[in-house]
Coordinates of C-alpha atoms in Angstrom, one line a residue:
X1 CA -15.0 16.6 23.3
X2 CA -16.7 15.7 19.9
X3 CA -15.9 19.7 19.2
X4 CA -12.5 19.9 20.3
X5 CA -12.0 16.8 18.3
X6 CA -12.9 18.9 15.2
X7 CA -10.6 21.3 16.1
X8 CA -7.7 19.5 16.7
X9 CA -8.3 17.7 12.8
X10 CA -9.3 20.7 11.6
X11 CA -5.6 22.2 13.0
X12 CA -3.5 18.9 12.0
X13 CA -4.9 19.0 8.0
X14 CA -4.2 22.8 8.0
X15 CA -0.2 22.3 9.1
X16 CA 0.3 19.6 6.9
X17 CA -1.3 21.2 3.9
X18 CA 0.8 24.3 4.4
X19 CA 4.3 22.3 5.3
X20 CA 3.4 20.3 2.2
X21 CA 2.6 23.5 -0.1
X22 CA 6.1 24.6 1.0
X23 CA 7.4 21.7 0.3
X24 CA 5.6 21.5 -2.9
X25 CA 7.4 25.5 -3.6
X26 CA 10.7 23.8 -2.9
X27 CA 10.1 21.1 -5.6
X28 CA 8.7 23.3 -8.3
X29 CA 11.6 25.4 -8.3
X30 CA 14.3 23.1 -8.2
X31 CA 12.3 20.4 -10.6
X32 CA 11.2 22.3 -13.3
X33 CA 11.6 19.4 -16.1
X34 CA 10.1 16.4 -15.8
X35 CA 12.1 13.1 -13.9
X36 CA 11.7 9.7 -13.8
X37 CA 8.8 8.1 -14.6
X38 CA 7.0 12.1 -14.9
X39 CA 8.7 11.7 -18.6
X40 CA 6.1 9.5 -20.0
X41 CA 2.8 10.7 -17.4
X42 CA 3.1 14.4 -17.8
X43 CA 3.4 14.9 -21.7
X44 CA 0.8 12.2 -21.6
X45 CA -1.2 14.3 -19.5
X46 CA -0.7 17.4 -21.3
X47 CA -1.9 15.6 -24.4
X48 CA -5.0 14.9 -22.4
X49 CA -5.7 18.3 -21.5
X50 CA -5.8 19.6 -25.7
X51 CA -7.7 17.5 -25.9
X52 CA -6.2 14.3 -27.8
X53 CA -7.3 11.7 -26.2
X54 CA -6.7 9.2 -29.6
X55 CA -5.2 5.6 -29.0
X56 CA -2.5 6.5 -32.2
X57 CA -0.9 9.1 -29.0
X58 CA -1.0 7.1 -26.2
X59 CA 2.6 6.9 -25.4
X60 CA 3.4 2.9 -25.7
X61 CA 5.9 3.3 -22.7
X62 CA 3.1 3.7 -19.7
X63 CA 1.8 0.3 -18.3
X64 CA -1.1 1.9 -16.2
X65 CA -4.8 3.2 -17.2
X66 CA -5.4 6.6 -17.7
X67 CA -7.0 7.6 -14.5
X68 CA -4.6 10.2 -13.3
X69 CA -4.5 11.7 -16.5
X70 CA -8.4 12.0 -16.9
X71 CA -9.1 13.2 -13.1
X72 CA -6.5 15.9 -14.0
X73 CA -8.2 17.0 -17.2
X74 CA -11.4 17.3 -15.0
X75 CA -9.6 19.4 -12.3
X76 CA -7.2 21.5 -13.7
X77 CA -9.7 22.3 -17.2
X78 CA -12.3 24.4 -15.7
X79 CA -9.9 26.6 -14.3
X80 CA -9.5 27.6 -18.1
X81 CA -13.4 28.6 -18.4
X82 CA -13.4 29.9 -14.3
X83 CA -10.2 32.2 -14.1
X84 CA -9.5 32.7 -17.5
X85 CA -6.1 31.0 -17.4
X86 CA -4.3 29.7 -21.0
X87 CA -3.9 26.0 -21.5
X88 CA -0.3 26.6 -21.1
X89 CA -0.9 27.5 -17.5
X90 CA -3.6 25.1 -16.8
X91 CA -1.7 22.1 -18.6
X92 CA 1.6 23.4 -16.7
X93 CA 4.2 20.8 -14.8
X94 CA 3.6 22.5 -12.1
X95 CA -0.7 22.7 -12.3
X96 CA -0.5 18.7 -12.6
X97 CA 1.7 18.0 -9.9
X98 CA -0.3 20.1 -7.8
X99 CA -3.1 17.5 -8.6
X100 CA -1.3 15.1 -6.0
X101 CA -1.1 17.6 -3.6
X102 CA -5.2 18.1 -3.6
X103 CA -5.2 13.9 -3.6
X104 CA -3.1 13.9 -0.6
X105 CA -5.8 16.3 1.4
X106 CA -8.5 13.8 0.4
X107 CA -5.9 11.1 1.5
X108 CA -5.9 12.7 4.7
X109 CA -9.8 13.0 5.7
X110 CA -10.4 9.5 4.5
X111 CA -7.9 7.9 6.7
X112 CA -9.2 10.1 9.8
X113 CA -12.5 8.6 8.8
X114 CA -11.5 5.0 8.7
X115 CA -9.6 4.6 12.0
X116 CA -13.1 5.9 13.4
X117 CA -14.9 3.5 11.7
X118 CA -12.3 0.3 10.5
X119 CA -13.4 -2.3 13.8
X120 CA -12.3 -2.9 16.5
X121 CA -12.2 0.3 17.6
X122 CA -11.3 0.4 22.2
X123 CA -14.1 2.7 23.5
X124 CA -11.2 4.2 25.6
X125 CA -9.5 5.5 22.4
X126 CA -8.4 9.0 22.6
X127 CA -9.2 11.8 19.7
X128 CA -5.2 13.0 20.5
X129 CA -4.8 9.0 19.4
X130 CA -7.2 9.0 16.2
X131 CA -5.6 12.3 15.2
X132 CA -2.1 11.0 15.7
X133 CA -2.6 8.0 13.7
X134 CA -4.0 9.9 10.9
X135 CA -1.3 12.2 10.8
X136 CA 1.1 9.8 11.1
X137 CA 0.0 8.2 7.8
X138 CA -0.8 10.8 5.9
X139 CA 3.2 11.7 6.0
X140 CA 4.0 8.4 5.7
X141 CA 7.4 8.4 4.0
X142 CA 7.3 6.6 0.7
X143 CA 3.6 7.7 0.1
X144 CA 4.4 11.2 1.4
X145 CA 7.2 11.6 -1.0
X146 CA 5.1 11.0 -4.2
X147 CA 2.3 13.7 -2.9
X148 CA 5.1 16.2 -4.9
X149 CA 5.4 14.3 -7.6
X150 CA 3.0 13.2 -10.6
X151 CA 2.9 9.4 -10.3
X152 CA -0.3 7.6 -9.9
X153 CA -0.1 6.8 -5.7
X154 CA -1.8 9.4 -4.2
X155 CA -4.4 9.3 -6.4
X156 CA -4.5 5.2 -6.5
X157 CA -4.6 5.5 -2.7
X158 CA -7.8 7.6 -3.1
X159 CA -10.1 5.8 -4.7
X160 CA -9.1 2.6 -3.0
X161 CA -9.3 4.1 1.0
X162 CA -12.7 5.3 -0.7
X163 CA -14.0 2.5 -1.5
X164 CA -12.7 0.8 1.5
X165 CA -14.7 3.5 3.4
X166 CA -17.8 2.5 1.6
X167 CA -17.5 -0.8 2.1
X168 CA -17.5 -0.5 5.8
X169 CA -20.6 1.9 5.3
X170 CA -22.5 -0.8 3.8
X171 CA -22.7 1.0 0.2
X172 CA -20.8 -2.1 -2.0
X173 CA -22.3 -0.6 -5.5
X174 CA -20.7 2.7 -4.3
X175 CA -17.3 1.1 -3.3
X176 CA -17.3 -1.2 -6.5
X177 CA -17.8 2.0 -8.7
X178 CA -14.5 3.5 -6.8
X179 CA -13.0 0.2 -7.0
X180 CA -12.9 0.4 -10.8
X181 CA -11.9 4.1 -10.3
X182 CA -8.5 2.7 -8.7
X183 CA -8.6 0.3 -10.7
X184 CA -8.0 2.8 -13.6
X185 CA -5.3 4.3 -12.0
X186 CA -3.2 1.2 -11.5
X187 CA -4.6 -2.4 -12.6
X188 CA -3.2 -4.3 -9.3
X189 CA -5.6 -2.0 -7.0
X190 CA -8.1 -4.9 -8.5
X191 CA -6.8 -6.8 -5.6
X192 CA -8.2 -4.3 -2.9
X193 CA -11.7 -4.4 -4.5
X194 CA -11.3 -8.1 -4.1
X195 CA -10.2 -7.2 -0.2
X196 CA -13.6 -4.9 0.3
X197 CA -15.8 -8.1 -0.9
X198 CA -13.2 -10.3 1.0
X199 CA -14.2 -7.7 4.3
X200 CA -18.0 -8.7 3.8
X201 CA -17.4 -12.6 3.4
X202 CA -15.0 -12.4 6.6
X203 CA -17.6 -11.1 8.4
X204 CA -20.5 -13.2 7.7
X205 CA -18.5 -16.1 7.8
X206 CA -17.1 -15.1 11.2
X207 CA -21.4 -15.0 12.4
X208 CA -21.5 -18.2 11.0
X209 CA -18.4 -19.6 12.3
X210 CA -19.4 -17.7 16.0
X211 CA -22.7 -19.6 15.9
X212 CA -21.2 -23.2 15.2
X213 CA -19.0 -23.2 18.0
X214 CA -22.8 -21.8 20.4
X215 CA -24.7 -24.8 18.4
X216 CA -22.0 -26.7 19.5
X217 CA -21.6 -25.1 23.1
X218 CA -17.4 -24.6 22.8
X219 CA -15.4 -21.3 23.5
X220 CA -14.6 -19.3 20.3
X221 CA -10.9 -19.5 19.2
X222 CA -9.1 -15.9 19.9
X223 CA -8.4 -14.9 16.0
X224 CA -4.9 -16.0 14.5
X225 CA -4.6 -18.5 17.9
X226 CA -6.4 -21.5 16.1
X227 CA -5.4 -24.7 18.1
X228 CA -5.4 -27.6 15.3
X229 CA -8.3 -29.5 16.4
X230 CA -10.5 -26.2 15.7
X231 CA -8.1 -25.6 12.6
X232 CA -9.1 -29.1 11.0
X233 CA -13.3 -27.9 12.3
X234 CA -12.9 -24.9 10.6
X235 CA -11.7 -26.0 7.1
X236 CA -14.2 -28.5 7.4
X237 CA -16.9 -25.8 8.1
X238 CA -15.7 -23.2 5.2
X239 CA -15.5 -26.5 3.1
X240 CA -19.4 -27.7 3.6
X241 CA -20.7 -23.8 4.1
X242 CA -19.1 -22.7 0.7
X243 CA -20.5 -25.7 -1.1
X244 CA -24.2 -24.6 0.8
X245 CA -26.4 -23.7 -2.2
X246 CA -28.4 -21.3 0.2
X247 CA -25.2 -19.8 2.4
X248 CA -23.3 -19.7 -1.5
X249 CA -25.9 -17.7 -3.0
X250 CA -26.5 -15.4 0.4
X251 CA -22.7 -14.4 -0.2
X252 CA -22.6 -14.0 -3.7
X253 CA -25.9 -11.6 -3.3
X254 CA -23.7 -9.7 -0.2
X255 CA -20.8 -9.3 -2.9
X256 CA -22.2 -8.9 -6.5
X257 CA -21.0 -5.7 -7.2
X258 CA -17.8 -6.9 -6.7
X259 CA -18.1 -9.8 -8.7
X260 CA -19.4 -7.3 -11.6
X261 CA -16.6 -5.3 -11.2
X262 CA -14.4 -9.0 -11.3
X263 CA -15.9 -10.3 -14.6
X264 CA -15.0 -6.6 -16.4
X265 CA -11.8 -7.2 -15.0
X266 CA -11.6 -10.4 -16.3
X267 CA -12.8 -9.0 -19.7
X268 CA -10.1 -6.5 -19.9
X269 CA -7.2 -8.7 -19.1
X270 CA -8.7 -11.0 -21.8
X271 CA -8.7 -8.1 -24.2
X272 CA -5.6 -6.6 -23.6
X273 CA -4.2 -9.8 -23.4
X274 CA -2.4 -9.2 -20.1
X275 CA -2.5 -6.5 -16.9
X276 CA 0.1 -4.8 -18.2
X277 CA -0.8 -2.0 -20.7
X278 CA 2.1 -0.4 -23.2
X279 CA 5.6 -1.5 -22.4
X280 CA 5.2 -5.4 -20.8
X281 CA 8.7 -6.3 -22.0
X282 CA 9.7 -4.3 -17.8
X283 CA 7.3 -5.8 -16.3
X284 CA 6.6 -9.8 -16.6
X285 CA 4.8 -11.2 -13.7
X286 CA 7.1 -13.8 -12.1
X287 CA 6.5 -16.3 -9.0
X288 CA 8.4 -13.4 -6.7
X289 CA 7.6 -15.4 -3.4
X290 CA 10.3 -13.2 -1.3
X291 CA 8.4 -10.4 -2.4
X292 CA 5.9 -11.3 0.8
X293 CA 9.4 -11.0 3.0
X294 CA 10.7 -7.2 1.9
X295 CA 6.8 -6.7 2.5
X296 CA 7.1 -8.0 6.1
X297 CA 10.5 -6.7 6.7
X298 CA 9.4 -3.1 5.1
X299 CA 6.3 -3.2 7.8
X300 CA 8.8 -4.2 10.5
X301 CA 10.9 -1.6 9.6
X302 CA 8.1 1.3 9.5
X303 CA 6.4 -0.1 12.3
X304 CA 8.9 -0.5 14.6
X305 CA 7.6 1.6 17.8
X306 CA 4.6 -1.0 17.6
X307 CA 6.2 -4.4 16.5
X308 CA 9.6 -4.2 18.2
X309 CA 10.6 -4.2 21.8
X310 CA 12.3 -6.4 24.6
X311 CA 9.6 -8.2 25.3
X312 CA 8.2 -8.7 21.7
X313 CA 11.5 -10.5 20.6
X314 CA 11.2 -12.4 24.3
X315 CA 8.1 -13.5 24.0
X316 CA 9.2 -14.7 20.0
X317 CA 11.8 -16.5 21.2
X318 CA 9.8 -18.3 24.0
X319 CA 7.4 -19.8 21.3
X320 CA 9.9 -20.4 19.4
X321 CA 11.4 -22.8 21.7
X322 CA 8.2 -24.1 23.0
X323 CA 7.5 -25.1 19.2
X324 CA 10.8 -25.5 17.3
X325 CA 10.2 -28.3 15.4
X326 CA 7.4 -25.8 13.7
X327 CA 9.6 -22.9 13.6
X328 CA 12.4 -25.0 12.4
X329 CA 10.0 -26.5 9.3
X330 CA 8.6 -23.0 8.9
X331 CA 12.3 -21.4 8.5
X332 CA 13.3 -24.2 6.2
X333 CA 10.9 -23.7 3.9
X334 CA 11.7 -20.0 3.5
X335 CA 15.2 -20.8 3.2
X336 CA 14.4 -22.8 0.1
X337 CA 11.9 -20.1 -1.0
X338 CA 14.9 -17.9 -1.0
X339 CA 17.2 -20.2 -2.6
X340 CA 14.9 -21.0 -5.9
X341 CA 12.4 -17.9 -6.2
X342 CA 14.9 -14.8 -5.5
X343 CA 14.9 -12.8 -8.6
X344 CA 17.1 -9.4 -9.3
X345 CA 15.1 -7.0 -12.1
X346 CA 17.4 -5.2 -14.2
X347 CA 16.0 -2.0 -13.1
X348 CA 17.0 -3.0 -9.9
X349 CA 20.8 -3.8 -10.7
X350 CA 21.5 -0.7 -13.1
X351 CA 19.3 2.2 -11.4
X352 CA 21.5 3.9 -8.7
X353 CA 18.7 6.2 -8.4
X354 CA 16.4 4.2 -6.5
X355 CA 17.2 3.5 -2.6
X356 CA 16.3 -0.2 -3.2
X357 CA 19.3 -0.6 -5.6
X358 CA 21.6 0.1 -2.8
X359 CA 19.6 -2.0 -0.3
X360 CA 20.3 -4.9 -2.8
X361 CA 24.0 -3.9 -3.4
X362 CA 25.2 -3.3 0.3
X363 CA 22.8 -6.1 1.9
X364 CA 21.8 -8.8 -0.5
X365 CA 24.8 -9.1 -2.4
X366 CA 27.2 -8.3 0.3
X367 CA 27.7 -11.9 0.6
X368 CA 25.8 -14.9 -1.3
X369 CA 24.3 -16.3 2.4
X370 CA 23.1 -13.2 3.4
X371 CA 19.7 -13.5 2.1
X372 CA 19.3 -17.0 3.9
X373 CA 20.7 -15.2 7.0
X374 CA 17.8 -12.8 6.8
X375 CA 15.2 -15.3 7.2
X376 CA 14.7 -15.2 11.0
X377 CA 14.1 -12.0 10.6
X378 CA 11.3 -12.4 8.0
X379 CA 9.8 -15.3 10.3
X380 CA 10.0 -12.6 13.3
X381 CA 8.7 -10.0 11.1
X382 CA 5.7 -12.3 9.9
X383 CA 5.3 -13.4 13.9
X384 CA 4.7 -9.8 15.1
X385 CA 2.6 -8.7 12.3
X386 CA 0.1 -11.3 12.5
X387 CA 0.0 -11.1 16.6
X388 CA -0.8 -7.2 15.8
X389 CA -3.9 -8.5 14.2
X390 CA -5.1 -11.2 16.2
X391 CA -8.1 -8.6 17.1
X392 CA -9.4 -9.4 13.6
X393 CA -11.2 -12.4 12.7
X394 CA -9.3 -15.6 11.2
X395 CA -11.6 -15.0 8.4
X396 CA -9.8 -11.4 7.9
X397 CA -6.9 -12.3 8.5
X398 CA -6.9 -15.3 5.6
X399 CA -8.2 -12.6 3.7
X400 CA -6.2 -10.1 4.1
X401 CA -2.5 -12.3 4.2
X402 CA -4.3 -13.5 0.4
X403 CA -4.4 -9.8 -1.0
X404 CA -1.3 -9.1 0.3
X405 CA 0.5 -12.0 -1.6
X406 CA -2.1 -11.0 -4.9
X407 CA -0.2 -7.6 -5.4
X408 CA 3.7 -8.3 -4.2
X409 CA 4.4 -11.8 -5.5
X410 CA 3.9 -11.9 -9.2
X411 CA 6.2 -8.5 -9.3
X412 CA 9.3 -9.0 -10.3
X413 CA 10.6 -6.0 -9.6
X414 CA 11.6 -5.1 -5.7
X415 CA 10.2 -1.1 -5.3
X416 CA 8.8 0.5 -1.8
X417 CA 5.8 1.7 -3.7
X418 CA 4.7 -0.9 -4.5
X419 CA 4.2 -1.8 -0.6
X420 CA 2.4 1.6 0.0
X421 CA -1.1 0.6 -0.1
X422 CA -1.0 -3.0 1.8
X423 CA 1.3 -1.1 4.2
X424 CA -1.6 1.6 4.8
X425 CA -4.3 -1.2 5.4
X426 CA -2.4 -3.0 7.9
X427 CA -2.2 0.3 9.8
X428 CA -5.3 1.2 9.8
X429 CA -6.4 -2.4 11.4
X430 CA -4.3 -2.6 14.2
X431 CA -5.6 -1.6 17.7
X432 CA -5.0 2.1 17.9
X433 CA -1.3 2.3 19.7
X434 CA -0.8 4.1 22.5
X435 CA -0.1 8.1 22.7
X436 CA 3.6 8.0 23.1
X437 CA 4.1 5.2 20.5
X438 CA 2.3 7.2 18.1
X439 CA 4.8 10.2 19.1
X440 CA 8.1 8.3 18.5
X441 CA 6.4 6.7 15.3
X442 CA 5.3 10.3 13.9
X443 CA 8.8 11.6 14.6
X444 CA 10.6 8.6 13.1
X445 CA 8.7 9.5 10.0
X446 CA 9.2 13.6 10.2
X447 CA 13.3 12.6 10.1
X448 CA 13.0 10.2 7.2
X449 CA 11.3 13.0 5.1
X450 CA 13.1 15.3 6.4
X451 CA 16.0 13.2 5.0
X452 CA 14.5 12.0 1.8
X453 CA 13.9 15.4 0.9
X454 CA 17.5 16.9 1.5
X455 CA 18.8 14.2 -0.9
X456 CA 16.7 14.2 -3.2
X457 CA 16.7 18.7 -3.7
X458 CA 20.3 18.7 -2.4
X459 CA 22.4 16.0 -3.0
X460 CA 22.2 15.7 -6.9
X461 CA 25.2 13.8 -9.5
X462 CA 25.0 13.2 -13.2
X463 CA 25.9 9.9 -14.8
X464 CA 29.0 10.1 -16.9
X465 CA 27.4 9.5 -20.0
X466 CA 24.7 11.9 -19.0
X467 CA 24.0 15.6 -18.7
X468 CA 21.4 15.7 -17.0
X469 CA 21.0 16.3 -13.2
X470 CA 20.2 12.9 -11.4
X471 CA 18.2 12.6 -7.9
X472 CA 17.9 10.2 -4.9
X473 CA 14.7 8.6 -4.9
X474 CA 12.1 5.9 -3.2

């Protein structure tokens, strides 16, 4: 079985690699100029790869660290010394982009690995299932899309399901060291090194939480379930374990390479004077507080063969009722989040070449209450997510709902890549779905590229003000 297994994986990177190299054809011959953001990264890059890596050419419009550029340097330069190839080959559009491509194969193994090893894993759980899932988010639609492209996710994605990997292995200095590599390649992945050291505090905290309740002889809470008597114990025993000289310094010894990699963090922003390198004026961090809602919604919406059915909404609606004065205090309160932290970037308003601009125009501004009528919706959306992870600890899921609201709140700026990577690690820690979920999820996904892709190489316009030849894009 353990063979066959290999097979299969072996078979399932091999399609996608080819599909994706044809894909990858398509792209180079109809994009042969730089777009979007690709105008600032690529000559960048280029610059890189002569060789002129001085601060006075840094192009002042990039807000990220040069990760991508230098891992590019390091893979596309030897093929100078190796095949004999020019720098203008080598340094090529084309030769970068292709960078993502290799990042997406990587992108692929590591997430096989992961939902063998990210716990729990049901002993009853098919290789046709782990395969499925891994294939499933490896063409995950707004990540999948970028594979063609030369932005920083497939790369940032890397580095950070790497040193999630590592932390589940037990090696933190290795998964700190990657952390900073991610960390290079966008400054927010910062919060996902935090989440590996938040992954070792959740689990000794959930030993030490387990063996309370035997001291005490009671039942264990089921995760996320937390009746309010226990929830008052429990914030009284994080309260007096944190403050525990002994159990403090046990957890800070579990997590210092973490906390190394936290102080150069702090360091840095101190330095640069911000997160933000280059152009800040684009991108202020704000008190973005719906953010967390197009986050749950976005899951909802990409999850669907998992979080939405009959008797998911039924069984919402049934606690609900059982506890609507909760509900209805819950709901309130995101109906005045709404109200006073809903914020419109101007990138949002003016770029009709982003699908969020018309998911503002033809939802949010449809009408001035429809954004307060969306708010069941995010309370469903919020509902079904965290019963999908009421396998995981309380501890993890604290955890992971704080890393989630670290890198979408302070963004002002509503974009769908920005939800790529908390997206993937709420995947990969649900129980494994069943076969033919995984089947209607994997097909859902096919059509959506397989839509994204014909606008985007087909359906092309020009602004009037504009010759050049504008795209449809995530």
């Amino acid at each position: 079985m353990a063979q066959l297994e290999g097979y299969y994986f072996s078979a399932a990177l091999s399609c996608t690699f080819l599909v994706s190299c044809l894909l990858f054809s398509a792209f180079s011959r109809a994009l042969r100029e730089p777009y979007m953001d690709e105008l600032f990264h690529l000559p960048q890059a280029q610059r890189y790869c002569e060789g002129h890596f001085s601060l006075s050419q840094w192009d002042p419009m990039i807000t990220t660290l040069p990760g991508l550029y230098l891992v590019s340097v390091g893979v596309v330069k030897p093929a100078t010394w190796i095949f004999g190839w020019s720098e203008h080959i080598v340094c090529s559009i084309a030769m970068l982009r292709f960078v993502n491509l290799l990042f997406s194969v990587g992108n692929f193994y590591l997430l096989y690995l992961l939902f063998r090893k990210v716990p729990p894993r049901h002993k009853a759980a098919s290789s046709v299932q782990r395969i499925l899932s891994t294939l499933t988010l490896a063409v995950f639609p707004t990540l999948y899309f970028f594979n063609f492209l030369y932005y920083t996710e497939a790369g940032s994605l890397f580095f950070t399901l790497f040193a999630y990997l590592m932390c589940l292995y037990g090696n933190h200095k290795t998964a700190a060291v990657l952390g900073f590599c991610g960390f290079m390649f966008r400054q927010t992945n910062i919060v996902w090194a935090a989440f590996c050291a938040g992954n070792v505090l959740a689990q000794k905290l959930s030993e030490a939480w387990k063996a309370e309740l035997q001291k005490k002889e009671e039942e264990r809470p089921s995760a996320g379930r937390v009746p309010l008597a226990d929830l008052r114990r429990l914030l009284r025993f994080l309260w007096v374990h944190a403050l525990t000289p002994k159990n403090l310094g046990a957890l800070l010894l579990a997590t210092w390479p973490y906390a190394v990699l936290g102080c150069a963090f702090c360091a840095f922003v101190a330095i640069n004077g911000g997160i933000v390198v280059g152009d800040r004026s684009s991108h202020e961090a704000v008190l973005h507080l719906p953010q967390l809602f197009y986050f749950l919604s976005f899951t909802l919406f990409f999850s669907a063969p998992h979080l939405l059915s009959p008797g998911k909404v039924k069984a919402f609606l049934g606690l609900a009722w059982k506890r609507r004065m909760q509900f209805l205090a819950l709901t309130l309160v995101c109906v005045f989040v709404v109200w006073k932290f809903t914020y419109a970037h101007k990138y949002l308003l003016a770029d009709n070449r982003h699908y969020t601009f018309y998911v503002w125009k033809r939802v949010f501004q449809r009408h001035a209450l429809v954004k307060f009528l969306l708010v069941p919706g995010y309370v469903f959306a919020g509902w079904s997510i965290a019963d999908s992870l009421r396998s995981k600890s309380i501890f993890w899921n604290l955890m992971f709902f704080v890393c989630v609201v670290a890198v979408t709140v302070p963004q002002k700026l509503l974009e769908f890549r920005y939800f790529i990577l908390p997206y993937i690690i709420y995947r990969l820690n649900i129980p494994l779905p069943p076969t033919s979920r995984l089947v209607c999820e994997l097909g859902c996904y096919v059509v959506v590229n397989f839509l994204t892709f014909y606008i985007f190489l087909n359906k092309t316009f020009q602004w009037p003000d504009s010759q050049d030849i504008q795209r449809f894009m995530w």
